Amino acid sequence: MAKKFFNIFFAFLLIFSAFSIQLPAYAKTGGLPVKKLDVNRPEIKPGRTLSERDGERYDPDEKVRVVVELKEDPAIVDLAKKNVKFSELTAATRKNAEKKILEEQNRVKEQIKDKKIAVKFLHEFTTIYNGFSAEVKYKDIEKIEKIKQVKNVFISNKYERPKEKPEMKYSKELVEAQKAWQATGFKGEGMVVGIVDSGIDYTHKDMKLTDPSKAKLSKEKVEKLVKDNGLPGKFYTDKVPYGYNYMDQSDEIRDLGSAASMHGMHVAGIVGANGDEANGGIRGIAPEAQLLALKVFGNDPDAGYTYGDVYVKAMDDAIKLGADVLNLSLGSPAGFVSPDDPEQQAVKRAVDSGVLVSISAGNSNYFGDGYFNPLSSNPDYGLVGSPGVAYESLQVASFENSFIDLDAFKYDIMERREPSVISPLLAPIRRIITRKPLSWSMSDWDTRKTLMGKM
């Protein structure tokens, strides 16, 4: 009986020892005072003007870039309520609507000048936003806010130039574009995609259409739209029917200079390159679509940024050109974003008008990366790209390739030579192989052609 008891007892100990018990570790108490955490949100007073909110952040004589929003809604707002697209209006109707908006803007500009404000006017918005951008001294914002027709004044948001180059070698496979081509027989014919980015090389051999007769925008139509709407850009090719450098305010739509990332060209390739893949060309998701080169980052290597009003101007013009899709694969960590920001309103109104706005979410992970996870009850969007946080946008998060390209290593089995390893990822293989004497011959190859084991 005793023997049976001890057998059961030791069996119990053996089983119990397989489990680990974790006891809480308590911090050593000391004499340091503990301050209670204040979790109350600061009170936000409604109706405060920009000059009241940010008075302490800027020097009164500091020059700032602002967006002045007027009270009158742009035509696209009323059209959206009637489920009518701006592009469906006749040229005369569009011209009259824009004329009315511009007349109001000019009256406000004259009032600003009458107040003896030193101002440099920059961009005008008439389609998805009613307003204009300008450079003024911070102390003069309050004077502009008091003008009767002015609804809001915003300091223009600043965005950094995108640095990461997207990988597109397997992009079609990731989204199964080939299956869509086979199922629908459609590869983007008659579609216009606005690439709001760092520019497009319209001379590239893969920037072409198979059949220009199926294109939505011909040279004649673009030239007429430019003339009727007073657009700053011009026609380039059948594939890139319109382009403009909105940051530098020039016709150089390519990404040039020492700071050029070619990000816009990569994005344009993913969207609509139409090359011969069998001979080293690149083919995008919609190879027969036309691309608008809406360059919002300049070519000055010392100016690796752009502004929110430049975004809005590019989007405003894209709507006038009849864009079906707007792609903004750029942005900066959002931080605090107001739905009243010009970029947010522009995205909303474009979507309400039937335009698909696709914006990257960014690759910045979350705010506490490496330290703690954000609470599910309070999700962190601070490092999500803005203006992609707009509710109406289709925001695309990082999608990793399902293929990995690695450099191969060379091994000459006829000579006693160590393998040449190019990629550092293959270094462990090099160490494993060189432990054995290099005495293989061709007759041994059949039995040694397979490498087994962990890698």
PDB file of C-alpha atoms in Angstrom, residues 139-398:
ATOM      1  CA  LYS A 139      -0.922  88.421 -37.524  1.00  0.00           C
ATOM      2  CA  ASP A 140      -2.998  89.189 -40.638  1.00  0.00           C
ATOM      3  CA  ILE A 141      -5.028  85.971 -40.439  1.00  0.00           C
ATOM      4  CA  GLU A 142      -7.412  87.563 -37.965  1.00  0.00           C
ATOM      5  CA  LYS A 143      -8.167  90.358 -40.443  1.00  0.00           C
ATOM      6  CA  ILE A 144      -8.950  87.825 -43.180  1.00  0.00           C
ATOM      7  CA  GLU A 145     -11.225  85.819 -40.857  1.00  0.00           C
ATOM      8  CA  LYS A 146     -13.368  88.908 -40.315  1.00  0.00           C
ATOM      9  CA  ILE A 147     -14.218  89.290 -44.009  1.00  0.00           C
ATOM     10  CA  LYS A 148     -17.920  88.530 -44.468  1.00  0.00           C
ATOM     11  CA  GLN A 149     -17.586  85.905 -47.237  1.00  0.00           C
ATOM     12  CA  VAL A 150     -14.823  83.955 -45.453  1.00  0.00           C
ATOM     13  CA  LYS A 151     -15.885  80.726 -43.746  1.00  0.00           C
ATOM     14  CA  ASN A 152     -12.523  79.436 -42.477  1.00  0.00           C
ATOM     15  CA  VAL A 153      -8.806  80.062 -42.671  1.00  0.00           C
ATOM     16  CA  PHE A 154      -6.456  77.064 -42.379  1.00  0.00           C
ATOM     17  CA  ILE A 155      -2.693  76.890 -42.160  1.00  0.00           C
ATOM     18  CA  SER A 156      -1.761  74.538 -44.977  1.00  0.00           C
ATOM     19  CA  ASN A 157      -0.556  71.109 -43.866  1.00  0.00           C
ATOM     20  CA  LYS A 158       2.964  70.095 -44.833  1.00  0.00           C
ATOM     21  CA  TYR A 159       3.769  66.637 -46.259  1.00  0.00           C
ATOM     22  CA  GLU A 160       7.149  64.984 -46.733  1.00  0.00           C
ATOM     23  CA  ARG A 161       8.277  63.582 -50.062  1.00  0.00           C
ATOM     24  CA  PRO A 162       7.759  59.783 -50.224  1.00  0.00           C
ATOM     25  CA  LYS A 163      11.066  57.909 -49.961  1.00  0.00           C
ATOM     26  CA  GLU A 164      10.116  54.260 -50.212  1.00  0.00           C
ATOM     27  CA  LYS A 165       9.892  52.758 -53.685  1.00  0.00           C
ATOM     28  CA  PRO A 166       7.006  50.311 -54.088  1.00  0.00           C
ATOM     29  CA  GLU A 167       7.849  46.845 -55.382  1.00  0.00           C
ATOM     30  CA  MET A 168       5.733  45.916 -58.387  1.00  0.00           C
ATOM     31  CA  LYS A 169       7.254  42.753 -59.788  1.00  0.00           C
ATOM     32  CA  TYR A 170       4.471  40.569 -58.376  1.00  0.00           C
ATOM     33  CA  SER A 171       1.770  43.210 -57.853  1.00  0.00           C
ATOM     34  CA  LYS A 172      -0.599  41.759 -60.450  1.00  0.00           C
ATOM     35  CA  GLU A 173      -0.415  38.332 -58.831  1.00  0.00           C
ATOM     36  CA  LEU A 174      -1.144  39.804 -55.398  1.00  0.00           C
ATOM     37  CA  VAL A 175      -4.429  41.379 -56.509  1.00  0.00           C
ATOM     38  CA  GLU A 176      -5.122  38.672 -59.111  1.00  0.00           C
ATOM     39  CA  ALA A 177      -5.394  41.229 -61.917  1.00  0.00           C
ATOM     40  CA  GLN A 178      -4.964  38.565 -64.590  1.00  0.00           C
ATOM     41  CA  LYS A 179      -8.114  36.804 -63.374  1.00  0.00           C
ATOM     42  CA  ALA A 180     -10.015  40.080 -63.652  1.00  0.00           C
ATOM     43  CA  TRP A 181      -8.735  40.563 -67.192  1.00  0.00           C
ATOM     44  CA  GLN A 182      -9.856  37.062 -68.156  1.00  0.00           C
ATOM     45  CA  ALA A 183     -13.248  37.360 -66.468  1.00  0.00           C
ATOM     46  CA  THR A 184     -14.151  40.780 -67.858  1.00  0.00           C
ATOM     47  CA  GLY A 185     -11.941  41.253 -70.899  1.00  0.00           C
ATOM     48  CA  PHE A 186     -11.316  44.747 -69.495  1.00  0.00           C
ATOM     49  CA  LYS A 187      -7.861  46.222 -68.895  1.00  0.00           C
ATOM     50  CA  GLY A 188      -8.694  49.842 -68.145  1.00  0.00           C
ATOM     51  CA  GLU A 189      -9.839  51.006 -71.577  1.00  0.00           C
ATOM     52  CA  GLY A 190     -11.577  54.377 -71.380  1.00  0.00           C
ATOM     53  CA  MET A 191     -10.552  54.987 -67.755  1.00  0.00           C
ATOM     54  CA  VAL A 192      -8.587  57.965 -66.461  1.00  0.00           C
ATOM     55  CA  VAL A 193      -6.505  57.676 -63.270  1.00  0.00           C
ATOM     56  CA  GLY A 194      -4.999  60.752 -61.646  1.00  0.00           C
ATOM     57  CA  ILE A 195      -1.572  59.992 -60.132  1.00  0.00           C
ATOM     58  CA  VAL A 196      -1.108  62.611 -57.401  1.00  0.00           C
ATOM     59  CA  ASP A 197       2.546  61.991 -56.609  1.00  0.00           C
ATOM     60  CA  SER A 198       6.114  62.971 -57.482  1.00  0.00           C
ATOM     61  CA  GLY A 199       5.731  62.837 -61.265  1.00  0.00           C
ATOM     62  CA  ILE A 200       5.678  60.524 -64.288  1.00  0.00           C
ATOM     63  CA  ASP A 201       8.243  59.964 -67.038  1.00  0.00           C
ATOM     64  CA  TYR A 202       5.895  60.227 -70.002  1.00  0.00           C
ATOM     65  CA  THR A 203       8.733  59.283 -72.395  1.00  0.00           C
ATOM     66  CA  HIS A 204       9.189  55.802 -70.877  1.00  0.00           C
ATOM     67  CA  LYS A 205       8.747  52.974 -73.373  1.00  0.00           C
ATOM     68  CA  ASP A 206       6.089  51.269 -71.207  1.00  0.00           C
ATOM     69  CA  MET A 207       3.954  54.411 -70.965  1.00  0.00           C
ATOM     70  CA  LYS A 208       1.778  53.718 -74.016  1.00  0.00           C
ATOM     71  CA  LEU A 209      -1.680  52.607 -75.140  1.00  0.00           C
ATOM     72  CA  THR A 210      -2.318  49.657 -77.414  1.00  0.00           C
ATOM     73  CA  ASP A 211      -5.243  51.402 -79.130  1.00  0.00           C
ATOM     74  CA  PRO A 212      -5.490  55.199 -78.561  1.00  0.00           C
ATOM     75  CA  SER A 213      -8.908  55.238 -80.279  1.00  0.00           C
ATOM     76  CA  LYS A 214     -10.398  53.692 -77.114  1.00  0.00           C
ATOM     77  CA  ALA A 215      -8.986  56.420 -74.875  1.00  0.00           C
ATOM     78  CA  LYS A 216     -11.275  58.787 -72.997  1.00  0.00           C
ATOM     79  CA  LEU A 217      -9.081  61.864 -73.428  1.00  0.00           C
ATOM     80  CA  SER A 218      -7.812  62.758 -76.900  1.00  0.00           C
ATOM     81  CA  LYS A 219      -5.368  65.566 -77.567  1.00  0.00           C
ATOM     82  CA  GLU A 220      -8.168  67.737 -78.949  1.00  0.00           C
ATOM     83  CA  LYS A 221     -10.405  67.141 -75.927  1.00  0.00           C
ATOM     84  CA  VAL A 222      -7.621  67.899 -73.444  1.00  0.00           C
ATOM     85  CA  GLU A 223      -6.692  71.113 -75.216  1.00  0.00           C
ATOM     86  CA  LYS A 224     -10.338  72.193 -75.116  1.00  0.00           C
ATOM     87  CA  LEU A 225     -10.661  71.346 -71.403  1.00  0.00           C
ATOM     88  CA  VAL A 226      -7.464  73.263 -70.659  1.00  0.00           C
ATOM     89  CA  LYS A 227      -8.780  76.297 -72.506  1.00  0.00           C
ATOM     90  CA  ASP A 228     -12.339  76.189 -71.112  1.00  0.00           C
ATOM     91  CA  ASN A 229     -11.253  75.651 -67.499  1.00  0.00           C
ATOM     92  CA  GLY A 230      -8.058  77.704 -67.476  1.00  0.00           C
ATOM     93  CA  LEU A 231      -5.981  74.676 -66.449  1.00  0.00           C
ATOM     94  CA  PRO A 232      -2.229  75.240 -65.999  1.00  0.00           C
ATOM     95  CA  GLY A 233      -1.030  71.976 -67.588  1.00  0.00           C
ATOM     96  CA  LYS A 234      -0.963  70.584 -71.107  1.00  0.00           C
ATOM     97  CA  PHE A 235      -1.246  67.434 -73.240  1.00  0.00           C
ATOM     98  CA  TYR A 236       1.782  65.118 -73.360  1.00  0.00           C
ATOM     99  CA  THR A 237       0.968  61.723 -74.893  1.00  0.00           C
ATOM    100  CA  ASP A 238      -2.010  59.435 -75.467  1.00  0.00           C
ATOM    101  CA  LYS A 239      -1.010  57.521 -72.317  1.00  0.00           C
ATOM    102  CA  VAL A 240      -0.333  60.652 -70.249  1.00  0.00           C
ATOM    103  CA  PRO A 241      -2.845  63.098 -71.729  1.00  0.00           C
ATOM    104  CA  TYR A 242      -2.331  65.786 -69.099  1.00  0.00           C
ATOM    105  CA  GLY A 243       0.314  66.801 -66.625  1.00  0.00           C
ATOM    106  CA  TYR A 244       1.516  69.704 -64.531  1.00  0.00           C
ATOM    107  CA  ASN A 245       4.062  70.356 -61.797  1.00  0.00           C
ATOM    108  CA  TYR A 246       1.850  71.989 -59.160  1.00  0.00           C
ATOM    109  CA  MET A 247       4.635  72.527 -56.641  1.00  0.00           C
ATOM    110  CA  ASP A 248       7.142  74.235 -58.935  1.00  0.00           C
ATOM    111  CA  GLN A 249       4.342  75.614 -61.152  1.00  0.00           C
ATOM    112  CA  SER A 250       6.048  74.399 -64.315  1.00  0.00           C
ATOM    113  CA  ASP A 251       5.607  71.898 -67.160  1.00  0.00           C
ATOM    114  CA  GLU A 252       8.386  69.576 -65.907  1.00  0.00           C
ATOM    115  CA  ILE A 253       6.315  66.597 -64.782  1.00  0.00           C
ATOM    116  CA  ARG A 254       9.204  64.128 -64.452  1.00  0.00           C
ATOM    117  CA  ASP A 255      10.828  63.393 -61.097  1.00  0.00           C
ATOM    118  CA  LEU A 256      14.312  64.857 -61.552  1.00  0.00           C
ATOM    119  CA  GLY A 257      17.214  66.007 -59.407  1.00  0.00           C
ATOM    120  CA  SER A 258      19.421  64.495 -56.738  1.00  0.00           C
ATOM    121  CA  ALA A 259      16.482  63.979 -54.380  1.00  0.00           C
ATOM    122  CA  ALA A 260      14.286  62.248 -56.960  1.00  0.00           C
ATOM    123  CA  SER A 261      12.780  59.024 -55.620  1.00  0.00           C
ATOM    124  CA  MET A 262      10.849  58.081 -58.789  1.00  0.00           C
ATOM    125  CA  HIS A 263       8.028  57.128 -56.429  1.00  0.00           C
ATOM    126  CA  GLY A 264       5.394  58.585 -58.734  1.00  0.00           C
ATOM    127  CA  MET A 265       6.793  56.680 -61.694  1.00  0.00           C
ATOM    128  CA  HIS A 266       6.714  53.420 -59.744  1.00  0.00           C
ATOM    129  CA  VAL A 267       3.101  54.046 -58.764  1.00  0.00           C
ATOM    130  CA  ALA A 268       2.212  54.934 -62.351  1.00  0.00           C
ATOM    131  CA  GLY A 269       3.811  51.674 -63.447  1.00  0.00           C
ATOM    132  CA  ILE A 270       1.824  49.643 -60.933  1.00  0.00           C
ATOM    133  CA  VAL A 271      -1.392  51.316 -62.040  1.00  0.00           C
ATOM    134  CA  GLY A 272      -1.013  51.405 -65.804  1.00  0.00           C
ATOM    135  CA  ALA A 273       2.326  50.469 -67.364  1.00  0.00           C
ATOM    136  CA  ASN A 274       1.762  48.690 -70.680  1.00  0.00           C
ATOM    137  CA  GLY A 275       5.087  47.084 -71.559  1.00  0.00           C
ATOM    138  CA  ASP A 276       6.060  43.774 -73.112  1.00  0.00           C
ATOM    139  CA  GLU A 277       6.854  41.556 -70.121  1.00  0.00           C
ATOM    140  CA  ALA A 278       8.378  38.864 -72.334  1.00  0.00           C
ATOM    141  CA  ASN A 279      11.092  41.345 -73.293  1.00  0.00           C
ATOM    142  CA  GLY A 280      11.769  42.983 -69.936  1.00  0.00           C
ATOM    143  CA  GLY A 281       8.845  45.409 -69.934  1.00  0.00           C
ATOM    144  CA  ILE A 282       6.457  46.160 -67.074  1.00  0.00           C
ATOM    145  CA  ARG A 283       2.694  45.735 -67.149  1.00  0.00           C
ATOM    146  CA  GLY A 284       0.477  47.294 -64.524  1.00  0.00           C
ATOM    147  CA  ILE A 285      -2.958  46.511 -63.137  1.00  0.00           C
ATOM    148  CA  ALA A 286      -4.875  48.542 -65.745  1.00  0.00           C
ATOM    149  CA  PRO A 287      -2.447  48.726 -68.696  1.00  0.00           C
ATOM    150  CA  GLU A 288      -4.907  50.437 -71.039  1.00  0.00           C
ATOM    151  CA  ALA A 289      -5.921  53.240 -68.647  1.00  0.00           C
ATOM    152  CA  GLN A 290      -4.757  56.821 -69.180  1.00  0.00           C
ATOM    153  CA  LEU A 291      -2.733  58.517 -66.446  1.00  0.00           C
ATOM    154  CA  LEU A 292      -2.814  62.138 -65.343  1.00  0.00           C
ATOM    155  CA  ALA A 293       0.618  63.279 -64.126  1.00  0.00           C
ATOM    156  CA  LEU A 294      -0.426  65.454 -61.176  1.00  0.00           C
ATOM    157  CA  LYS A 295       3.001  66.251 -59.753  1.00  0.00           C
ATOM    158  CA  VAL A 296       2.714  67.697 -56.252  1.00  0.00           C
ATOM    159  CA  PHE A 297       6.383  67.378 -55.193  1.00  0.00           C
ATOM    160  CA  GLY A 298       8.883  69.685 -56.846  1.00  0.00           C
ATOM    161  CA  ASN A 299      12.346  68.952 -58.197  1.00  0.00           C
ATOM    162  CA  ASP A 300      14.217  71.192 -55.759  1.00  0.00           C
ATOM    163  CA  PRO A 301      16.453  68.815 -53.716  1.00  0.00           C
ATOM    164  CA  ASP A 302      16.240  71.182 -50.743  1.00  0.00           C
ATOM    165  CA  ALA A 303      12.437  71.133 -50.716  1.00  0.00           C
ATOM    166  CA  GLY A 304      11.494  67.542 -49.911  1.00  0.00           C
ATOM    167  CA  TYR A 305       7.924  68.423 -49.059  1.00  0.00           C
ATOM    168  CA  THR A 306       4.647  69.748 -50.404  1.00  0.00           C
ATOM    169  CA  TYR A 307       1.542  71.393 -48.987  1.00  0.00           C
ATOM    170  CA  GLY A 308      -2.098  70.500 -48.528  1.00  0.00           C
ATOM    171  CA  ASP A 309      -3.277  73.246 -50.874  1.00  0.00           C
ATOM    172  CA  VAL A 310      -1.123  71.747 -53.654  1.00  0.00           C
ATOM    173  CA  TYR A 311      -2.938  68.419 -53.125  1.00  0.00           C
ATOM    174  CA  VAL A 312      -6.309  70.143 -53.349  1.00  0.00           C
ATOM    175  CA  LYS A 313      -5.393  72.049 -56.511  1.00  0.00           C
ATOM    176  CA  ALA A 314      -4.254  68.851 -58.252  1.00  0.00           C
ATOM    177  CA  MET A 315      -7.453  67.049 -57.247  1.00  0.00           C
ATOM    178  CA  ASP A 316      -9.572  70.035 -58.268  1.00  0.00           C
ATOM    179  CA  ASP A 317      -8.108  70.008 -61.786  1.00  0.00           C
ATOM    180  CA  ALA A 318      -8.379  66.215 -62.057  1.00  0.00           C
ATOM    181  CA  ILE A 319     -12.155  66.449 -61.532  1.00  0.00           C
ATOM    182  CA  LYS A 320     -12.387  68.998 -64.338  1.00  0.00           C
ATOM    183  CA  LEU A 321     -10.540  66.568 -66.611  1.00  0.00           C
ATOM    184  CA  GLY A 322     -13.016  63.786 -65.839  1.00  0.00           C
ATOM    185  CA  ALA A 323     -10.794  61.526 -63.730  1.00  0.00           C
ATOM    186  CA  ASP A 324     -12.465  58.263 -62.692  1.00  0.00           C
ATOM    187  CA  VAL A 325      -9.889  57.415 -60.017  1.00  0.00           C
ATOM    188  CA  LEU A 326      -7.477  59.473 -57.921  1.00  0.00           C
ATOM    189  CA  ASN A 327      -4.452  57.694 -56.452  1.00  0.00           C
ATOM    190  CA  LEU A 328      -2.519  59.312 -53.616  1.00  0.00           C
ATOM    191  CA  SER A 329       0.211  56.869 -52.585  1.00  0.00           C
ATOM    192  CA  LEU A 330       1.779  59.404 -50.283  1.00  0.00           C
ATOM    193  CA  GLY A 331       1.159  61.327 -47.119  1.00  0.00           C
ATOM    194  CA  SER A 332       2.588  61.933 -43.689  1.00  0.00           C
ATOM    195  CA  PRO A 333       1.719  60.564 -40.237  1.00  0.00           C
ATOM    196  CA  ALA A 334      -1.712  61.929 -39.487  1.00  0.00           C
ATOM    197  CA  GLY A 335      -1.485  62.984 -35.858  1.00  0.00           C
ATOM    198  CA  PHE A 336      -4.637  65.002 -35.195  1.00  0.00           C
ATOM    199  CA  VAL A 337      -6.780  65.345 -38.315  1.00  0.00           C
ATOM    200  CA  SER A 338      -9.833  67.543 -38.603  1.00  0.00           C
ATOM    201  CA  PRO A 339     -12.621  66.633 -41.034  1.00  0.00           C
ATOM    202  CA  ASP A 340     -12.762  70.339 -41.879  1.00  0.00           C
ATOM    203  CA  ASP A 341      -9.218  70.341 -43.314  1.00  0.00           C
ATOM    204  CA  PRO A 342      -9.239  71.268 -47.013  1.00  0.00           C
ATOM    205  CA  GLU A 343      -7.719  67.898 -48.021  1.00  0.00           C
ATOM    206  CA  GLN A 344     -10.350  65.964 -46.075  1.00  0.00           C
ATOM    207  CA  GLN A 345     -13.164  67.967 -47.623  1.00  0.00           C
ATOM    208  CA  ALA A 346     -11.678  67.565 -51.104  1.00  0.00           C
ATOM    209  CA  VAL A 347     -11.534  63.767 -50.708  1.00  0.00           C
ATOM    210  CA  LYS A 348     -15.114  63.619 -49.436  1.00  0.00           C
ATOM    211  CA  ARG A 349     -16.504  65.726 -52.246  1.00  0.00           C
ATOM    212  CA  ALA A 350     -14.592  63.829 -54.905  1.00  0.00           C
ATOM    213  CA  VAL A 351     -16.015  60.534 -53.608  1.00  0.00           C
ATOM    214  CA  ASP A 352     -19.510  62.014 -53.357  1.00  0.00           C
ATOM    215  CA  SER A 353     -19.173  62.932 -57.024  1.00  0.00           C
ATOM    216  CA  GLY A 354     -18.468  59.324 -57.997  1.00  0.00           C
ATOM    217  CA  VAL A 355     -14.670  59.380 -58.078  1.00  0.00           C
ATOM    218  CA  LEU A 356     -12.777  56.522 -56.395  1.00  0.00           C
ATOM    219  CA  VAL A 357     -10.048  58.004 -54.192  1.00  0.00           C
ATOM    220  CA  SER A 358      -7.377  55.447 -53.283  1.00  0.00           C
ATOM    221  CA  ILE A 359      -4.852  56.548 -50.657  1.00  0.00           C
ATOM    222  CA  SER A 360      -2.023  54.616 -49.035  1.00  0.00           C
ATOM    223  CA  ALA A 361      -2.185  54.045 -45.287  1.00  0.00           C
ATOM    224  CA  GLY A 362       1.589  54.322 -44.910  1.00  0.00           C
ATOM    225  CA  ASN A 363       4.123  51.955 -43.368  1.00  0.00           C
ATOM    226  CA  SER A 364       4.814  53.644 -40.038  1.00  0.00           C
ATOM    227  CA  ASN A 365       3.221  50.917 -37.876  1.00  0.00           C
ATOM    228  CA  TYR A 366       1.637  52.276 -34.688  1.00  0.00           C
ATOM    229  CA  PHE A 367       2.656  54.943 -32.215  1.00  0.00           C
ATOM    230  CA  GLY A 368       3.931  52.631 -29.466  1.00  0.00           C
ATOM    231  CA  ASP A 369       5.730  50.243 -31.803  1.00  0.00           C
ATOM    232  CA  GLY A 370       8.294  48.259 -29.814  1.00  0.00           C
ATOM    233  CA  TYR A 371       6.877  49.201 -26.426  1.00  0.00           C
ATOM    234  CA  PHE A 372       3.163  48.501 -26.121  1.00  0.00           C
ATOM    235  CA  ASN A 373       0.070  47.814 -28.187  1.00  0.00           C
ATOM    236  CA  PRO A 374      -2.708  50.389 -28.553  1.00  0.00           C
ATOM    237  CA  LEU A 375      -6.021  49.599 -26.868  1.00  0.00           C
ATOM    238  CA  SER A 376      -8.776  48.212 -29.068  1.00  0.00           C
ATOM    239  CA  SER A 377     -11.131  50.739 -27.486  1.00  0.00           C
ATOM    240  CA  ASN A 378      -8.846  53.579 -28.544  1.00  0.00           C
ATOM    241  CA  PRO A 379      -7.239  52.584 -31.865  1.00  0.00           C
ATOM    242  CA  ASP A 380      -4.124  54.473 -32.830  1.00  0.00           C
ATOM    243  CA  TYR A 381      -4.270  56.163 -36.217  1.00  0.00           C
ATOM    244  CA  GLY A 382      -1.569  58.716 -35.456  1.00  0.00           C
ATOM    245  CA  LEU A 383       0.923  57.067 -37.798  1.00  0.00           C
ATOM    246  CA  VAL A 384      -1.596  56.293 -40.515  1.00  0.00           C
ATOM    247  CA  GLY A 385      -0.967  58.400 -43.583  1.00  0.00           C
ATOM    248  CA  SER A 386      -2.937  61.588 -43.996  1.00  0.00           C
ATOM    249  CA  PRO A 387      -5.033  62.526 -45.980  1.00  0.00           C
ATOM    250  CA  GLY A 388      -5.918  58.818 -46.143  1.00  0.00           C
ATOM    251  CA  VAL A 389      -7.725  58.997 -42.800  1.00  0.00           C
ATOM    252  CA  ALA A 390     -10.608  60.694 -44.592  1.00  0.00           C
ATOM    253  CA  TYR A 391     -13.642  58.489 -43.945  1.00  0.00           C
ATOM    254  CA  GLU A 392     -14.677  58.424 -47.612  1.00  0.00           C
ATOM    255  CA  SER A 393     -11.311  57.362 -49.029  1.00  0.00           C
ATOM    256  CA  LEU A 394     -10.320  53.817 -49.907  1.00  0.00           C
ATOM    257  CA  GLN A 395      -7.203  53.533 -47.774  1.00  0.00           C
ATOM    258  CA  VAL A 396      -4.799  50.757 -48.694  1.00  0.00           C
ATOM    259  CA  ALA A 397      -2.514  49.344 -46.005  1.00  0.00           C
ATOM    260  CA  SER A 398       0.895  47.837 -46.691  1.00  0.00           C
TER     261      SER A 398
END
